[in-house]
Amino acid sequence: MSENDPRRLRKRERQDRILSALNVNSALRIQQLSDNLGVSTETIRRDLSELHDLRRIDRTYGGAVYRHRFEPALAERLLLNVHERQAIALRAVELVGEADAFMVGGGATALHFARALRGAGDAATVITPAFGVAIELSENSAIEALMLPGIYHPREGLVHGPETLAMIRRYRVQVAVIGASALDASGVSEAMLSAGAIYSEMMACAERTLILADHTKFGRRALTLVGPWHANVTLICDRAPDADLAVAIAENGAEIEIATSHLPAVS
């Protein structure tokens, strides 16, 4: 198929084909893409430049590699491991107990926690950087949801920045409830740098911290360390961590709570 052929792919279709090809073969040369799609190498270079500007790929000398995100956006994560996250959220509400002032971070599991807490009916003041969490909690008149100030991050639905951190430091709460991008022997880490800074401050301002994370986060390390394992940290997860992670948690005085699903088993 020549570039002048009316049947040739439109730009968007061509770029989708490029992304699909890179997803199968993570590193392809410009000449390979040109041959496969029947267009000139200059056309491929323009496509790669546009996809790079859109942060879909990374350019290499003579080619490109598919850019794999460490974590999908919040809207995508809400569709993953739903039963496990619901079970973790319910157990977290039980462990919060009679605390009447706490902080809740952002993320998919934190949003499940907010939904579970909303239905619990107990009076509390909850401080959060996440709009979804604040909206869920505001539906319970017994809960006072305090939204932190800051710069809005649309993909994650939370605020961040110097104003957010400064406001967090003004408070002292009984419990901080946060999610995690990754968990390893060194502690809890977060893929989003600004969120990591927020969660670190939350841990510092709380008497104890509940980490809500499903098994897919085990044995991984993300961009920024939120905090190490210590005696005031409890990990709530859907299954037991592997031996190395479990030993690191126990040796540093942290606790592990395994949440079990309340859903009936499928026969």
XYZ file of C-alpha atoms in Angstrom:
267
model
C 0.000 0.000 0.000
C 1.604 3.304 -1.090
C 1.190 6.618 0.685
C -0.940 7.850 -2.213
C -3.299 4.858 -2.016
C -6.797 5.995 -0.919
C -7.067 2.874 1.215
C -4.110 3.891 3.356
C -4.729 4.291 7.060
C -5.777 7.583 8.545
C -3.370 9.114 11.011
C -5.266 8.069 14.123
C -5.667 4.491 12.887
C -1.984 4.405 11.959
C -0.934 5.682 15.381
C -3.191 3.128 17.064
C -1.467 0.432 15.000
C 1.904 1.783 16.110
C 0.897 1.611 19.767
C -0.465 -1.919 19.315
C 2.750 -3.027 17.621
C 4.893 -1.505 20.389
C 2.754 -3.172 23.017
C 3.574 -6.560 21.456
C 7.202 -5.777 20.647
C 8.321 -3.169 23.181
C 11.093 -1.771 20.971
C 10.658 -1.325 17.231
C 12.774 0.469 14.633
C 11.382 3.204 12.403
C 12.124 1.168 9.276
C 10.161 -1.806 10.662
C 7.132 0.388 11.364
C 7.442 1.994 7.940
C 7.510 -1.403 6.214
C 4.630 -2.794 8.297
C 2.322 0.189 7.729
C 3.287 0.996 4.146
C 4.205 4.636 4.765
C 7.435 6.585 4.581
C 9.927 6.744 7.416
C 9.266 10.509 7.633
C 5.568 9.837 8.284
C 6.513 7.367 11.021
C 8.879 9.919 12.569
C 6.082 12.511 12.679
C 3.733 9.960 14.265
C 6.331 9.021 16.871
C 6.957 12.670 17.689
C 3.220 13.257 18.238
C 2.859 10.112 20.376
C 5.896 11.166 22.396
C 4.388 14.627 22.962
C 1.220 12.874 24.177
C 3.395 10.824 26.584
C 2.269 7.553 24.999
C 5.783 6.415 24.000
C 9.450 7.181 24.617
C 11.697 7.901 21.639
C 14.912 5.967 21.152
C 17.685 6.318 18.608
C 16.131 5.028 15.405
C 12.870 3.907 16.976
C 10.561 4.029 19.992
C 9.491 2.051 23.045
C 6.020 1.770 24.525
C 5.630 3.797 27.694
C 4.204 1.488 30.369
C 2.629 3.420 33.189
C 3.451 2.113 36.645
C -0.158 2.597 37.676
C -3.263 3.354 35.621
C -5.395 6.394 36.395
C -7.929 6.323 39.217
C -10.906 5.684 36.914
C -9.192 2.542 35.572
C -8.045 1.318 39.003
C -11.596 1.489 40.346
C -12.460 -1.382 37.997
C -9.664 -3.641 39.283
C -9.733 -6.067 42.243
C -13.077 -4.671 43.373
C -14.037 -7.506 45.763
C -10.609 -7.486 47.396
C -10.665 -3.726 47.869
C -14.166 -3.779 49.306
C -13.108 -6.409 51.856
C -10.027 -4.362 52.775
C -12.168 -1.238 53.165
C -14.663 -2.963 55.455
C -11.883 -4.294 57.675
C -10.311 -0.831 57.814
C -13.592 0.683 59.040
C -13.610 -1.926 61.823
C -10.022 -1.078 62.800
C -10.665 2.661 62.842
C -12.906 1.845 65.790
C -14.050 4.792 67.840
C -11.614 7.320 66.354
C -13.426 10.583 65.702
C -10.718 12.470 63.801
C -8.637 10.996 61.002
C -7.146 11.600 57.572
C -7.949 9.664 54.402
C -5.779 9.731 51.297
C -6.777 9.283 47.662
C -6.839 6.310 45.330
C -9.184 3.446 44.540
C -9.037 1.572 47.849
C -9.378 4.813 49.832
C -12.552 5.556 47.880
C -13.921 2.114 48.779
C -13.063 2.906 52.401
C -14.979 6.194 52.206
C -18.038 4.355 50.886
C -17.837 1.814 53.709
C -17.323 4.538 56.310
C -20.258 6.532 54.939
C -22.538 3.604 55.720
C -21.152 3.043 59.210
C -23.062 6.032 60.635
C -20.500 7.070 63.257
C -19.760 10.750 63.851
C -16.267 11.818 62.786
C -14.181 14.589 61.281
C -12.308 13.407 58.201
C -9.569 15.405 56.486
C -8.796 14.482 52.890
C -7.095 15.739 49.699
C -9.397 13.583 47.534
C -12.618 15.009 46.087
C -14.197 11.589 45.616
C -13.621 10.742 49.270
C -15.080 14.081 50.411
C -18.156 13.653 48.207
C -18.806 10.118 49.479
C -18.475 11.141 53.137
C -20.572 14.280 52.752
C -23.619 12.053 52.155
C -23.482 11.040 55.819
C -24.614 14.011 57.925
C -22.746 12.651 60.963
C -19.393 12.980 59.160
C -17.715 16.341 58.725
C -15.544 16.134 55.604
C -12.757 18.713 55.538
C -11.328 19.194 52.043
C -7.672 20.242 51.935
C -6.602 23.141 49.673
C -4.145 22.760 46.821
C -3.567 22.242 43.104
C -6.088 19.849 41.571
C -4.757 16.726 39.840
C -7.545 15.571 37.466
C -6.267 12.028 36.790
C -6.122 11.219 40.499
C -8.956 13.439 41.732
C -6.917 14.955 44.543
C -5.156 18.175 45.453
C -1.454 18.563 46.121
C 1.266 21.162 46.509
C 2.724 23.410 49.249
C -0.671 24.608 50.518
C -1.836 21.005 50.937
C 1.251 20.015 52.909
C 1.137 23.135 55.084
C -2.498 22.507 56.014
C -1.870 18.845 56.881
C 0.865 19.907 59.325
C -1.671 21.948 61.291
C -3.545 18.840 62.419
C -3.016 15.932 64.782
C -5.332 12.974 64.233
C -5.801 9.533 65.686
C -5.609 7.618 62.416
C -4.350 8.119 58.866
C -5.833 5.829 56.196
C -3.838 5.684 52.970
C -3.337 3.446 49.971
C -0.079 2.482 48.304
C 1.345 1.928 44.837
C 3.875 -0.592 46.107
C 5.063 -2.428 49.221
C 8.484 -3.924 49.854
C 10.867 -4.531 52.750
C 11.807 -0.832 52.901
C 8.211 0.278 53.429
C 5.309 1.892 51.590
C 5.962 3.688 48.305
C 3.933 5.759 45.878
C 4.177 6.184 42.091
C 2.959 9.789 42.110
C 5.572 12.074 43.680
C 3.125 14.706 44.946
C 0.807 12.089 46.455
C 3.769 10.469 48.167
C 4.605 13.749 49.891
C 0.997 14.111 51.090
C 0.856 10.590 52.503
C 4.201 11.028 54.281
C 2.829 14.102 56.043
C -0.364 12.252 56.945
C 1.643 9.463 58.559
C 3.661 12.010 60.531
C 0.506 13.731 61.841
C -1.306 10.544 62.915
C -0.985 8.389 66.015
C -1.306 5.304 63.818
C -1.565 4.575 60.108
C -3.634 2.014 58.228
C -2.173 1.034 54.846
C -4.843 -0.334 52.485
C -3.279 -2.417 49.714
C -4.201 -5.566 47.806
C -1.755 -8.330 46.910
C -0.800 -6.811 43.536
C 1.294 -4.227 45.420
C 3.486 -6.817 47.178
C 7.205 -6.963 46.433
C 7.276 -3.773 44.391
C 8.956 -0.373 44.830
C 7.516 2.836 43.377
C 9.029 6.264 42.813
C 8.965 7.726 46.314
C 9.100 6.140 49.756
C 6.074 7.275 51.783
C 7.281 5.745 55.023
C 9.024 2.723 56.548
C 7.408 -0.066 58.496
C 7.154 0.717 62.202
C 5.106 -0.058 65.294
C 2.331 2.422 64.508
C 1.604 1.004 61.043
C -0.928 -1.699 60.158
C -1.130 -3.191 56.669
C -4.630 -4.323 55.679
C -4.494 -6.629 52.671
C -6.468 -9.406 51.003
C -3.892 -12.179 51.395
C -0.692 -12.866 53.333
C 2.456 -11.240 51.900
C 5.361 -13.410 50.788
C 7.949 -14.380 53.384
C 10.450 -11.542 52.765
C 7.840 -8.823 53.029
C 6.108 -10.428 56.006
C 9.401 -10.754 57.894
C 10.347 -7.111 57.214
C 6.962 -5.932 58.467
C 7.146 -8.041 61.635
C 10.765 -7.187 62.428
C 9.921 -3.478 62.380
C 6.950 -3.872 64.720
C 4.199 -3.259 62.164
C 1.110 -5.468 61.959
C -0.693 -7.297 59.165
C -4.470 -7.709 58.966
C -5.910 -10.064 56.341
C -9.331 -8.966 55.108
C -11.649 -11.687 53.878
C -14.383 -11.088 51.352
C -17.943 -11.090 52.691
C -19.233 -12.198 49.299
C -20.502 -15.782 48.952
C -18.241 -18.210 47.161
C -19.091 -19.033 43.559
C -19.694 -22.767 43.051
